[in-house]
PDB file of C-alpha atoms and ligand atoms in Angstrom:
ATOM      1  CA  MET A  27       0.000   0.000   0.000  1.00 60.00           C
ATOM      2  CA  SER A  28       1.528   3.351  -1.031  1.00 77.00           C
ATOM      3  CA  THR A  29       1.912   6.080   1.573  1.00 88.00           C
ATOM      4  CA  PRO A  30      -0.015   9.223   0.608  1.00 94.00           C
ATOM      5  CA  SER A  31       1.827  12.507   0.308  1.00 97.00           C
ATOM      6  CA  PHE A  32       0.346  15.826   1.385  1.00 98.00           C
ATOM      7  CA  THR A  33       0.963  19.392   0.341  1.00 98.00           C
ATOM      8  CA  SER A  34       1.710  21.229   3.552  1.00 98.00           C
ATOM      9  CA  LEU A  35       0.410  24.805   3.643  1.00 97.00           C
ATOM     10  CA  ILE A  36       0.713  25.516   7.393  1.00 96.00           C
ATOM     11  CA  PRO A  37       3.000  25.671   9.336  1.00 95.00           C
ATOM     12  CA  ALA A  38       5.534  25.312   6.498  1.00 93.00           C
ATOM     13  CA  ALA A  39       5.129  24.860   2.747  1.00 95.00           C
ATOM     14  CA  GLY A  40       6.329  21.593   1.233  1.00 97.00           C
ATOM     15  CA  THR A  41       5.496  17.973   0.567  1.00 98.00           C
ATOM     16  CA  VAL A  42       5.102  15.833   3.676  1.00 98.00           C
ATOM     17  CA  GLN A  43       3.852  12.468   4.863  1.00 97.00           C
ATOM     18  CA  ALA A  44       1.597  11.850   7.832  1.00 98.00           C
ATOM     19  CA  ASP A  45       3.877   9.740  10.024  1.00 97.00           C
ATOM     20  CA  PRO A  46       6.765  12.197  10.415  1.00 96.00           C
ATOM     21  CA  VAL A  47       4.372  15.130  10.842  1.00 96.00           C
ATOM     22  CA  ILE A  48       2.405  13.382  13.583  1.00 97.00           C
ATOM     23  CA  ALA A  49       5.517  11.896  15.222  1.00 95.00           C
ATOM     24  CA  ALA A  50       7.000  15.388  15.479  1.00 93.00           C
ATOM     25  CA  LEU A  51       3.949  16.927  17.113  1.00 91.00           C
ATOM     26  CA  ALA A  52       4.869  18.911  20.174  1.00 82.00           C
ATOM     27  CA  LEU A  53       2.038  17.918  22.454  1.00 81.00           C
ATOM     28  CA  ALA A  54       1.868  20.623  25.111  1.00 76.00           C
ATOM     29  CA  PRO A  55       2.784  19.771  28.716  1.00 74.00           C
ATOM     30  CA  VAL A  56       0.199  17.536  30.320  1.00 72.00           C
ATOM     31  CA  PRO A  57      -2.024  19.101  32.935  1.00 73.00           C
ATOM     32  CA  ALA A  58      -1.442  17.023  36.068  1.00 76.00           C
ATOM     33  CA  GLU A  59      -5.026  15.866  36.449  1.00 88.00           C
ATOM     34  CA  ARG A  60      -5.780  14.694  32.911  1.00 94.00           C
ATOM     35  CA  PRO A  61      -4.227  13.496  29.642  1.00 96.00           C
ATOM     36  CA  TYR A  62      -3.406  15.894  26.804  1.00 96.00           C
ATOM     37  CA  THR A  63      -6.410  15.261  24.566  1.00 97.00           C
ATOM     38  CA  LEU A  64      -6.607  15.222  20.780  1.00 98.00           C
ATOM     39  CA  VAL A  65      -9.878  14.698  18.929  1.00 98.00           C
ATOM     40  CA  ASN A  66      -9.994  13.369  15.370  1.00 98.00           C
ATOM     41  CA  PHE A  67     -12.966  13.639  13.004  1.00 98.00           C
ATOM     42  CA  VAL A  68     -13.770  13.467   9.328  1.00 98.00           C
ATOM     43  CA  SER A  69     -16.579  15.609   7.976  1.00 97.00           C
ATOM     44  CA  SER A  70     -18.199  16.459   4.658  1.00 96.00           C
ATOM     45  CA  VAL A  71     -18.069  20.044   3.427  1.00 96.00           C
ATOM     46  CA  ASP A  72     -21.707  20.437   4.519  1.00 95.00           C
ATOM     47  CA  GLY A  73     -20.635  19.533   8.031  1.00 94.00           C
ATOM     48  CA  ARG A  74     -21.905  15.986   8.352  1.00 95.00           C
ATOM     49  CA  ALA A  75     -20.024  13.473  10.506  1.00 95.00           C
ATOM     50  CA  ALA A  76     -21.845  10.421   9.182  1.00 93.00           C
ATOM     51  CA  PHE A  77     -23.534   9.299   5.977  1.00 92.00           C
ATOM     52  CA  HIS A  78     -26.147   6.582   6.440  1.00 90.00           C
ATOM     53  CA  GLY A  79     -24.944   6.183  10.021  1.00 88.00           C
ATOM     54  CA  ARG A  80     -21.218   5.705   9.381  1.00 89.00           C
ATOM     55  CA  SER A  81     -18.233   7.981   8.805  1.00 90.00           C
ATOM     56  CA  ARG A  82     -16.487   5.650   6.372  1.00 91.00           C
ATOM     57  CA  ALA A  83     -17.886   7.289   3.199  1.00 93.00           C
ATOM     58  CA  PHE A  84     -15.988  10.515   3.986  1.00 96.00           C
ATOM     59  CA  SER A  85     -12.600   8.936   4.546  1.00 97.00           C
ATOM     60  CA  ASP A  86      -9.782   8.658   2.015  1.00 97.00           C
ATOM     61  CA  PRO A  87      -6.154   7.426   2.055  1.00 97.00           C
ATOM     62  CA  GLY A  88      -4.910  10.729   3.519  1.00 98.00           C
ATOM     63  CA  ASP A  89      -7.479  10.602   6.321  1.00 98.00           C
ATOM     64  CA  ARG A  90      -6.556   7.007   7.096  1.00 97.00           C
ATOM     65  CA  ALA A  91      -2.838   7.847   7.121  1.00 98.00           C
ATOM     66  CA  ILE A  92      -3.422  10.587   9.727  1.00 98.00           C
ATOM     67  CA  PHE A  93      -5.854   8.362  11.670  1.00 98.00           C
ATOM     68  CA  HIS A  94      -3.270   5.570  12.011  1.00 98.00           C
ATOM     69  CA  ALA A  95      -0.355   7.936  12.673  1.00 98.00           C
ATOM     70  CA  LEU A  96      -2.342   9.544  15.510  1.00 98.00           C
ATOM     71  CA  ARG A  97      -3.141   6.156  17.009  1.00 98.00           C
ATOM     72  CA  GLU A  98       0.541   5.252  16.952  1.00 98.00           C
ATOM     73  CA  ARG A  99       1.394   8.512  18.738  1.00 97.00           C
ATOM     74  CA  VAL A 100      -0.895   8.300  21.783  1.00 97.00           C
ATOM     75  CA  ASP A 101      -1.180   6.341  25.021  1.00 96.00           C
ATOM     76  CA  ALA A 102      -4.934   5.724  24.752  1.00 98.00           C
ATOM     77  CA  VAL A 103      -7.800   5.929  22.251  1.00 98.00           C
ATOM     78  CA  LEU A 104     -11.246   6.915  23.551  1.00 98.00           C
ATOM     79  CA  VAL A 105     -14.487   6.323  21.695  1.00 98.00           C
ATOM     80  CA  GLY A 106     -18.102   6.847  22.756  1.00 97.00           C
ATOM     81  CA  ALA A 107     -20.198   3.744  23.240  1.00 97.00           C
ATOM     82  CA  SER A 108     -22.547   4.750  20.443  1.00 96.00           C
ATOM     83  CA  THR A 109     -19.695   4.946  17.931  1.00 94.00           C
ATOM     84  CA  LEU A 110     -18.449   1.598  19.188  1.00 95.00           C
ATOM     85  CA  ARG A 111     -21.921   0.237  18.435  1.00 94.00           C
ATOM     86  CA  ALA A 112     -22.060   1.888  14.972  1.00 91.00           C
ATOM     87  CA  GLU A 113     -18.561   1.301  13.638  1.00 88.00           C
ATOM     88  CA  ASP A 114     -16.732  -2.001  13.418  1.00 84.00           C
ATOM     89  CA  TYR A 115     -14.004  -1.384  15.996  1.00 92.00           C
ATOM     90  CA  GLY A 116     -11.106  -3.786  15.730  1.00 93.00           C
ATOM     91  CA  ARG A 117      -7.647  -3.763  17.286  1.00 94.00           C
ATOM     92  CA  ILE A 118      -6.225  -0.274  17.626  1.00 97.00           C
ATOM     93  CA  ILE A 119      -2.971  -0.826  15.715  1.00 97.00           C
ATOM     94  CA  PRO A 120      -3.403  -3.551  13.109  1.00 95.00           C
ATOM     95  CA  ASP A 121      -0.067  -2.806  11.380  1.00 97.00           C
ATOM     96  CA  PRO A 122       2.752  -4.919  12.922  1.00 97.00           C
ATOM     97  CA  ASP A 123       5.388  -2.351  11.844  1.00 97.00           C
ATOM     98  CA  ARG A 124       3.644   0.348  13.847  1.00 98.00           C
ATOM     99  CA  ARG A 125       3.390  -1.931  16.874  1.00 98.00           C
ATOM    100  CA  ALA A 126       7.085  -2.797  16.550  1.00 98.00           C
ATOM    101  CA  ARG A 127       8.033   0.901  16.435  1.00 97.00           C
ATOM    102  CA  ARG A 128       6.146   1.533  19.653  1.00 97.00           C
ATOM    103  CA  VAL A 129       7.750  -1.429  21.385  1.00 98.00           C
ATOM    104  CA  ALA A 130      11.204  -0.320  20.195  1.00 98.00           C
ATOM    105  CA  ALA A 131      10.476   3.061  21.795  1.00 96.00           C
ATOM    106  CA  GLY A 132       9.718   1.331  25.104  1.00 97.00           C
ATOM    107  CA  ARG A 133       5.962   1.740  24.860  1.00 96.00           C
ATOM    108  CA  PRO A 134       3.117  -0.820  24.907  1.00 97.00           C
ATOM    109  CA  ALA A 135       2.525  -2.262  21.435  1.00 97.00           C
ATOM    110  CA  GLU A 136      -0.901  -0.646  21.280  1.00 97.00           C
ATOM    111  CA  PRO A 137      -2.638   2.224  23.027  1.00 98.00           C
ATOM    112  CA  LEU A 138      -5.162   1.447  25.710  1.00 98.00           C
ATOM    113  CA  ALA A 139      -8.660   1.353  24.178  1.00 98.00           C
ATOM    114  CA  VAL A 140     -11.210   3.251  26.262  1.00 98.00           C
ATOM    115  CA  THR A 141     -14.954   3.609  26.007  1.00 98.00           C
ATOM    116  CA  ILE A 142     -17.584   5.200  28.176  1.00 98.00           C
ATOM    117  CA  THR A 143     -21.233   4.211  28.585  1.00 97.00           C
ATOM    118  CA  ARG A 144     -24.070   5.163  30.879  1.00 96.00           C
ATOM    119  CA  SER A 145     -26.352   2.353  29.671  1.00 97.00           C
ATOM    120  CA  GLY A 146     -23.795  -0.459  29.767  1.00 97.00           C
ATOM    121  CA  GLU A 147     -24.664  -1.333  26.165  1.00 97.00           C
ATOM    122  CA  VAL A 148     -21.192  -2.261  25.005  1.00 97.00           C
ATOM    123  CA  PRO A 149     -20.927  -4.387  21.837  1.00 97.00           C
ATOM    124  CA  LEU A 150     -18.780  -7.147  23.291  1.00 97.00           C
ATOM    125  CA  ASP A 151     -19.007  -8.914  19.921  1.00 96.00           C
ATOM    126  CA  ALA A 152     -16.985  -6.116  18.258  1.00 96.00           C
ATOM    127  CA  PRO A 153     -13.661  -7.374  16.861  1.00 96.00           C
ATOM    128  CA  LEU A 154     -11.758  -5.266  19.437  1.00 97.00           C
ATOM    129  CA  PHE A 155     -12.965  -7.518  22.265  1.00 97.00           C
ATOM    130  CA  ALA A 156     -11.946 -10.695  20.422  1.00 97.00           C
ATOM    131  CA  GLU A 157      -8.318  -9.546  20.317  1.00 96.00           C
ATOM    132  CA  PRO A 158      -6.266 -11.194  23.108  1.00 96.00           C
ATOM    133  CA  ALA A 159      -3.582  -8.482  22.940  1.00 94.00           C
ATOM    134  CA  ALA A 160      -6.071  -5.627  23.346  1.00 96.00           C
ATOM    135  CA  ARG A 161      -6.201  -3.735  26.647  1.00 97.00           C
ATOM    136  CA  VAL A 162      -9.561  -2.058  27.137  1.00 98.00           C
ATOM    137  CA  VAL A 163     -11.003   0.158  29.851  1.00 98.00           C
ATOM    138  CA  VAL A 164     -14.792   0.561  29.949  1.00 98.00           C
ATOM    139  CA  PHE A 165     -16.218   3.315  32.153  1.00 98.00           C
ATOM    140  CA  SER A 166     -19.721   2.051  32.726  1.00 97.00           C
ATOM    141  CA  GLY A 167     -22.854   2.962  34.675  1.00 95.00           C
ATOM    142  CA  PRO A 168     -23.915  -0.640  35.349  1.00 96.00           C
ATOM    143  CA  GLU A 169     -21.538  -3.503  36.051  1.00 96.00           C
ATOM    144  CA  LEU A 170     -20.703  -5.618  33.012  1.00 97.00           C
ATOM    145  CA  ASP A 171     -19.842  -9.274  32.657  1.00 97.00           C
ATOM    146  CA  VAL A 172     -16.851  -9.383  30.323  1.00 97.00           C
ATOM    147  CA  ARG A 173     -15.633 -12.893  31.162  1.00 96.00           C
ATOM    148  CA  SER A 174     -16.529 -14.189  27.703  1.00 95.00           C
ATOM    149  CA  VAL A 175     -14.183 -11.873  25.759  1.00 97.00           C
ATOM    150  CA  ALA A 176     -10.557 -12.509  24.830  1.00 98.00           C
ATOM    151  CA  ALA A 177      -9.333  -8.937  25.366  1.00 98.00           C
ATOM    152  CA  ASP A 178      -8.027  -7.742  28.736  1.00 98.00           C
ATOM    153  CA  VAL A 179     -11.026  -5.614  29.771  1.00 98.00           C
ATOM    154  CA  ARG A 180     -11.281  -3.558  32.960  1.00 98.00           C
ATOM    155  CA  VAL A 181     -14.758  -2.281  33.771  1.00 98.00           C
ATOM    156  CA  LEU A 182     -14.623   0.811  35.978  1.00 97.00           C
ATOM    157  CA  PRO A 183     -17.578   2.673  37.473  1.00 96.00           C
ATOM    158  CA  LEU A 184     -18.438   6.111  36.111  1.00 94.00           C
ATOM    159  CA  GLY A 185     -17.020   8.583  38.611  1.00 87.00           C
ATOM    160  CA  ALA A 186     -18.787  11.447  40.348  1.00 88.00           C
ATOM    161  CA  GLU A 187     -20.222  14.173  38.116  1.00 88.00           C
ATOM    162  CA  VAL A 188     -18.576  17.598  38.117  1.00 86.00           C
ATOM    163  CA  ASP A 189     -20.864  20.333  36.722  1.00 86.00           C
ATOM    164  CA  GLY A 190     -22.932  17.796  34.768  1.00 87.00           C
ATOM    165  CA  ASP A 191     -19.929  16.330  32.934  1.00 91.00           C
ATOM    166  CA  GLY A 192     -21.210  12.754  33.176  1.00 91.00           C
ATOM    167  CA  GLY A 193     -18.098  11.714  35.078  1.00 95.00           C
ATOM    168  CA  LEU A 194     -15.661  12.782  32.329  1.00 97.00           C
ATOM    169  CA  HIS A 195     -13.272  14.661  34.642  1.00 96.00           C
ATOM    170  CA  ALA A 196     -13.147  11.645  36.939  1.00 96.00           C
ATOM    171  CA  ALA A 197     -12.545   9.296  34.002  1.00 97.00           C
ATOM    172  CA  MET A 198      -9.704  11.499  32.714  1.00 97.00           C
ATOM    173  CA  ALA A 199      -8.108  11.593  36.159  1.00 96.00           C
ATOM    174  CA  THR A 200      -8.359   7.801  36.436  1.00 96.00           C
ATOM    175  CA  LEU A 201      -6.730   7.323  33.029  1.00 97.00           C
ATOM    176  CA  CYS A 202      -3.958   9.707  33.959  1.00 95.00           C
ATOM    177  CA  HIS A 203      -3.198   8.494  37.484  1.00 95.00           C
ATOM    178  CA  ASP A 204      -4.049   4.770  37.367  1.00 96.00           C
ATOM    179  CA  HIS A 205      -3.203   3.910  33.740  1.00 96.00           C
ATOM    180  CA  GLY A 206      -0.337   6.292  32.951  1.00 94.00           C
ATOM    181  CA  VAL A 207      -2.217   7.915  30.062  1.00 95.00           C
ATOM    182  CA  GLU A 208      -0.494  11.199  29.224  1.00 94.00           C
ATOM    183  CA  SER A 209      -1.860  11.548  25.679  1.00 96.00           C
ATOM    184  CA  LEU A 210      -5.386  10.616  24.651  1.00 97.00           C
ATOM    185  CA  LEU A 211      -6.962  10.479  21.197  1.00 98.00           C
ATOM    186  CA  CYS A 212     -10.759  10.728  21.116  1.00 98.00           C
ATOM    187  CA  GLU A 213     -12.236   9.377  17.874  1.00 98.00           C
ATOM    188  CA  GLY A 214     -15.735  10.625  18.609  1.00 93.00           C
ATOM    189  CA  GLY A 215     -18.514  10.457  18.294  1.00 94.00           C
ATOM    190  CA  PRO A 216     -20.235  13.841  18.242  1.00 97.00           C
ATOM    191  CA  HIS A 217     -21.982  13.470  21.621  1.00 97.00           C
ATOM    192  CA  LEU A 218     -18.783  12.519  23.397  1.00 98.00           C
ATOM    193  CA  PHE A 219     -16.852  15.308  21.640  1.00 98.00           C
ATOM    194  CA  GLY A 220     -19.546  17.812  22.626  1.00 97.00           C
ATOM    195  CA  ALA A 221     -19.401  16.628  26.234  1.00 97.00           C
ATOM    196  CA  LEU A 222     -15.594  16.815  26.330  1.00 97.00           C
ATOM    197  CA  LEU A 223     -15.741  20.354  24.920  1.00 97.00           C
ATOM    198  CA  ARG A 224     -18.335  21.450  27.476  1.00 96.00           C
ATOM    199  CA  ALA A 225     -16.118  20.014  30.205  1.00 96.00           C
ATOM    200  CA  GLY A 226     -13.058  21.897  28.872  1.00 95.00           C
ATOM    201  CA  LEU A 227     -11.158  18.674  28.280  1.00 96.00           C
ATOM    202  CA  VAL A 228     -10.069  19.082  24.623  1.00 97.00           C
ATOM    203  CA  ASP A 229      -6.664  20.421  23.585  1.00 96.00           C
ATOM    204  CA  GLU A 230      -6.620  19.855  19.819  1.00 97.00           C
ATOM    205  CA  LEU A 231      -8.951  18.949  16.962  1.00 98.00           C
ATOM    206  CA  PHE A 232      -7.783  17.127  13.839  1.00 98.00           C
ATOM    207  CA  LEU A 233     -10.419  17.516  11.149  1.00 98.00           C
ATOM    208  CA  THR A 234     -10.409  15.958   7.708  1.00 98.00           C
ATOM    209  CA  LEU A 235     -12.663  18.042   5.477  1.00 98.00           C
ATOM    210  CA  ALA A 236     -13.740  15.622   2.759  1.00 98.00           C
ATOM    211  CA  ALA A 237     -14.663  17.225  -0.572  1.00 98.00           C
ATOM    212  CA  LYS A 238     -18.092  15.620  -0.413  1.00 96.00           C
ATOM    213  CA  LEU A 239     -21.642  16.722   0.329  1.00 96.00           C
ATOM    214  CA  ALA A 240     -24.045  14.536   2.260  1.00 94.00           C
ATOM    215  CA  GLY A 241     -27.226  16.599   1.883  1.00 92.00           C
ATOM    216  CA  GLY A 242     -30.282  16.218   4.059  1.00 87.00           C
ATOM    217  CA  ASP A 243     -30.890  17.849   7.398  1.00 80.00           C
ATOM    218  CA  SER A 244     -30.720  15.072   9.934  1.00 71.00           C
ATOM    219  CA  GLY A 245     -27.140  13.792   9.843  1.00 77.00           C
ATOM    220  CA  PRO A 246     -24.954  14.539  12.874  1.00 86.00           C
ATOM    221  CA  SER A 247     -22.367  17.297  12.864  1.00 94.00           C
ATOM    222  CA  ILE A 248     -19.039  16.653  14.575  1.00 96.00           C
ATOM    223  CA  THR A 249     -20.485  17.942  17.855  1.00 97.00           C
ATOM    224  CA  ALA A 250     -23.814  17.094  19.453  1.00 95.00           C
ATOM    225  CA  GLY A 251     -25.646  17.464  22.742  1.00 95.00           C
ATOM    226  CA  SER A 252     -26.183  20.713  24.636  1.00 94.00           C
ATOM    227  CA  PRO A 253     -24.596  23.802  23.089  1.00 95.00           C
ATOM    228  CA  LEU A 254     -21.533  25.330  24.682  1.00 96.00           C
ATOM    229  CA  SER A 255     -22.167  28.271  26.990  1.00 94.00           C
ATOM    230  CA  GLU A 256     -19.596  30.242  24.962  1.00 96.00           C
ATOM    231  CA  LEU A 257     -18.005  29.606  21.578  1.00 96.00           C
ATOM    232  CA  ALA A 258     -14.871  27.469  21.701  1.00 97.00           C
ATOM    233  CA  GLN A 259     -12.025  29.379  20.054  1.00 98.00           C
ATOM    234  CA  LEU A 260      -9.703  27.514  17.687  1.00 98.00           C
ATOM    235  CA  GLU A 261      -6.276  28.419  16.375  1.00 98.00           C
ATOM    236  CA  LEU A 262      -5.174  26.892  13.078  1.00 98.00           C
ATOM    237  CA  ALA A 263      -1.986  24.964  13.876  1.00 96.00           C
ATOM    238  CA  GLY A 264      -1.668  22.916  10.700  1.00 97.00           C
ATOM    239  CA  LEU A 265      -3.139  22.604   7.210  1.00 98.00           C
ATOM    240  CA  LEU A 266      -2.373  19.818   4.746  1.00 98.00           C
ATOM    241  CA  ALA A 267      -4.028  19.101   1.411  1.00 98.00           C
ATOM    242  CA  SER A 268      -4.140  16.014  -0.754  1.00 98.00           C
ATOM    243  CA  GLY A 269      -6.221  16.076  -3.905  1.00 97.00           C
ATOM    244  CA  PRO A 270      -9.492  17.818  -3.036  1.00 97.00           C
ATOM    245  CA  THR A 271      -9.295  17.016   0.704  1.00 98.00           C
ATOM    246  CA  LEU A 272      -8.115  19.360   3.465  1.00 98.00           C
ATOM    247  CA  TYR A 273      -6.634  18.129   6.740  1.00 98.00           C
ATOM    248  CA  LEU A 274      -6.813  20.706   9.507  1.00 98.00           C
ATOM    249  CA  ARG A 275      -5.192  20.747  12.911  1.00 98.00           C
ATOM    250  CA  TYR A 276      -6.655  23.180  15.418  1.00 98.00           C
ATOM    251  CA  ALA A 277      -5.573  24.058  18.923  1.00 96.00           C
ATOM    252  CA  VAL A 278      -8.518  24.700  21.230  1.00 96.00           C
ATOM    253  CA  THR A 279      -7.457  27.948  22.850  1.00 94.00           C
ATOM    254  CA  SER A 280     -10.470  28.644  25.077  1.00 88.00           C
TER     255      SER A 280
HETATM  256  N1  NAP B 308     -17.084  11.548  11.213  1.00 71.85           N
HETATM  257  C1  NAP B 308     -16.376  11.031  12.171  1.00 71.85           C
HETATM  258  O1  NAP B 308     -15.155  11.222  12.223  1.00 71.85           O
HETATM  259  C2  NAP B 308     -17.069  10.213  13.224  1.00 71.85           C
HETATM  260  C3  NAP B 308     -16.352   9.803  14.345  1.00 71.85           C
HETATM  261  C4  NAP B 308     -17.015   9.046  15.303  1.00 71.85           C
HETATM  262  C5  NAP B 308     -18.351   8.735  15.134  1.00 71.85           C
HETATM  263  N2  NAP B 308     -19.002   9.155  14.046  1.00 71.85           N
HETATM  264  C6  NAP B 308     -20.440   8.822  13.865  1.00 71.85           C
HETATM  265  O2  NAP B 308     -21.153   9.350  14.967  1.00 71.85           O
HETATM  266  C7  NAP B 308     -22.253   8.507  15.274  1.00 71.85           C
HETATM  267  C8  NAP B 308     -22.224   8.125  16.722  1.00 71.85           C
HETATM  268  O3  NAP B 308     -21.972   9.264  17.517  1.00 71.85           O
HETATM  269  P1  NAP B 308     -22.912   9.711  18.720  1.00 71.85           P
HETATM  270  O4  NAP B 308     -22.703  11.156  18.907  1.00 71.85           O
HETATM  271  O5  NAP B 308     -24.297   9.215  18.473  1.00 71.85           O
HETATM  272  O6  NAP B 308     -22.362   8.900  19.947  1.00 71.85           O
HETATM  273  P2  NAP B 308     -20.937   8.851  20.693  1.00 71.85           P
HETATM  274  O7  NAP B 308     -20.486  10.224  21.012  1.00 71.85           O
HETATM  275  O8  NAP B 308     -20.039   7.923  19.991  1.00 71.85           O
HETATM  276  O9  NAP B 308     -21.352   8.092  22.025  1.00 71.85           O
HETATM  277  C9  NAP B 308     -22.298   8.653  22.904  1.00 71.85           C
HETATM  278  C10 NAP B 308     -22.500   7.666  23.995  1.00 71.85           C
HETATM  279  O10 NAP B 308     -21.372   7.675  24.855  1.00 71.85           O
HETATM  280  C11 NAP B 308     -21.796   7.380  26.168  1.00 71.85           C
HETATM  281  N3  NAP B 308     -21.456   8.422  27.121  1.00 71.85           N
HETATM  282  C12 NAP B 308     -21.033   8.206  28.384  1.00 71.85           C
HETATM  283  N4  NAP B 308     -20.798   9.332  29.023  1.00 71.85           N
HETATM  284  C13 NAP B 308     -21.055  10.315  28.145  1.00 71.85           C
HETATM  285  C14 NAP B 308     -20.981  11.707  28.241  1.00 71.85           C
HETATM  286  N5  NAP B 308     -20.562  12.340  29.356  1.00 71.85           N
HETATM  287  N6  NAP B 308     -21.349  12.421  27.173  1.00 71.85           N
HETATM  288  C15 NAP B 308     -21.732  11.815  26.022  1.00 71.85           C
HETATM  289  N7  NAP B 308     -21.788  10.467  25.881  1.00 71.85           N
HETATM  290  C16 NAP B 308     -21.472   9.736  26.941  1.00 71.85           C
HETATM  291  C17 NAP B 308     -23.309   7.157  26.090  1.00 71.85           C
HETATM  292  O11 NAP B 308     -23.399   5.756  25.845  1.00 71.85           O
HETATM  293  P3  NAP B 308     -24.676   4.885  26.238  1.00 71.85           P
HETATM  294  O12 NAP B 308     -25.709   5.224  25.206  1.00 71.85           O
HETATM  295  O13 NAP B 308     -24.184   3.483  26.148  1.00 71.85           O
HETATM  296  O14 NAP B 308     -25.052   5.280  27.626  1.00 71.85           O
HETATM  297  C18 NAP B 308     -23.691   7.964  24.869  1.00 71.85           C
HETATM  298  O15 NAP B 308     -24.896   7.509  24.290  1.00 71.85           O
HETATM  299  C19 NAP B 308     -22.135   7.298  14.348  1.00 71.85           C
HETATM  300  O16 NAP B 308     -22.983   7.520  13.251  1.00 71.85           O
HETATM  301  C20 NAP B 308     -20.699   7.345  13.906  1.00 71.85           C
HETATM  302  O17 NAP B 308     -20.524   6.776  12.649  1.00 71.85           O
HETATM  303  C21 NAP B 308     -18.400   9.897  13.082  1.00 71.85           C
END
């Protein structure tokens, strides 16, 4: 499989590839009580995050290159339970070369996989849970019986709510203090992203803007749930292009 090249427009002009760009990211110092948190989404130009219930139609080789490079970079990957139910989640790093690079750098072969659910409706038949090498943390309202799955799954209770955050601050603190997670990649979905934003827990947004239109008026945008009390301000930290697609990196500044 060929590695896609990108035209870099910001911060520097040139031709680049995803892996070195993502590997060189200067992730800001970690606040003591939570991981440094990146969010990654793909969207159509008309702002849809899913087409017929899935995001796959918007993705392209450039998006997948950034997606996998980000996974290789972080300590944990967080996904909302609804996305876990909608998308076919498998092992986090399927490429053995990527796993080997992490191990050579003294890191676990794969990031910790994390999900969060109030209902306890976790699709234990998803390929992720059939993977013996996978390490998974599930923050769950109800207790779950995970004895039937091959993955190493820890089910942790949702922590106390802070300002209606659904236990997100507590979950971030647990990941940081008990699981050594300094960098976290949230892959959605929109409700979880919205909740993380409202709780002030997002540092950066990676957004692939696919040159596609989904139409209609009912598809989700990349954020959902209650609106923010004030607009989140973004600073453009990176801009790549490949063919008709734009790949944006924003810092969430307030
Ligand atoms: N375009 C993209 O890049 C992209 C990325 C990801 C997902 N998607 C799409 O987005 C859709 C799913 O997203 P979604 O917004 O419906 O769901 P979501 O954000 O993936 O998950 C929401 C669920 O997370 C759980 N949760 C626990 N605590 C929460 C909290 N504090 N705030 C919010 N959720 C919390 C709840 O699970 P329970 O219901 O179990 O209680 C809630 O229903 C799918 O169509 C998927 O394809 C697109």
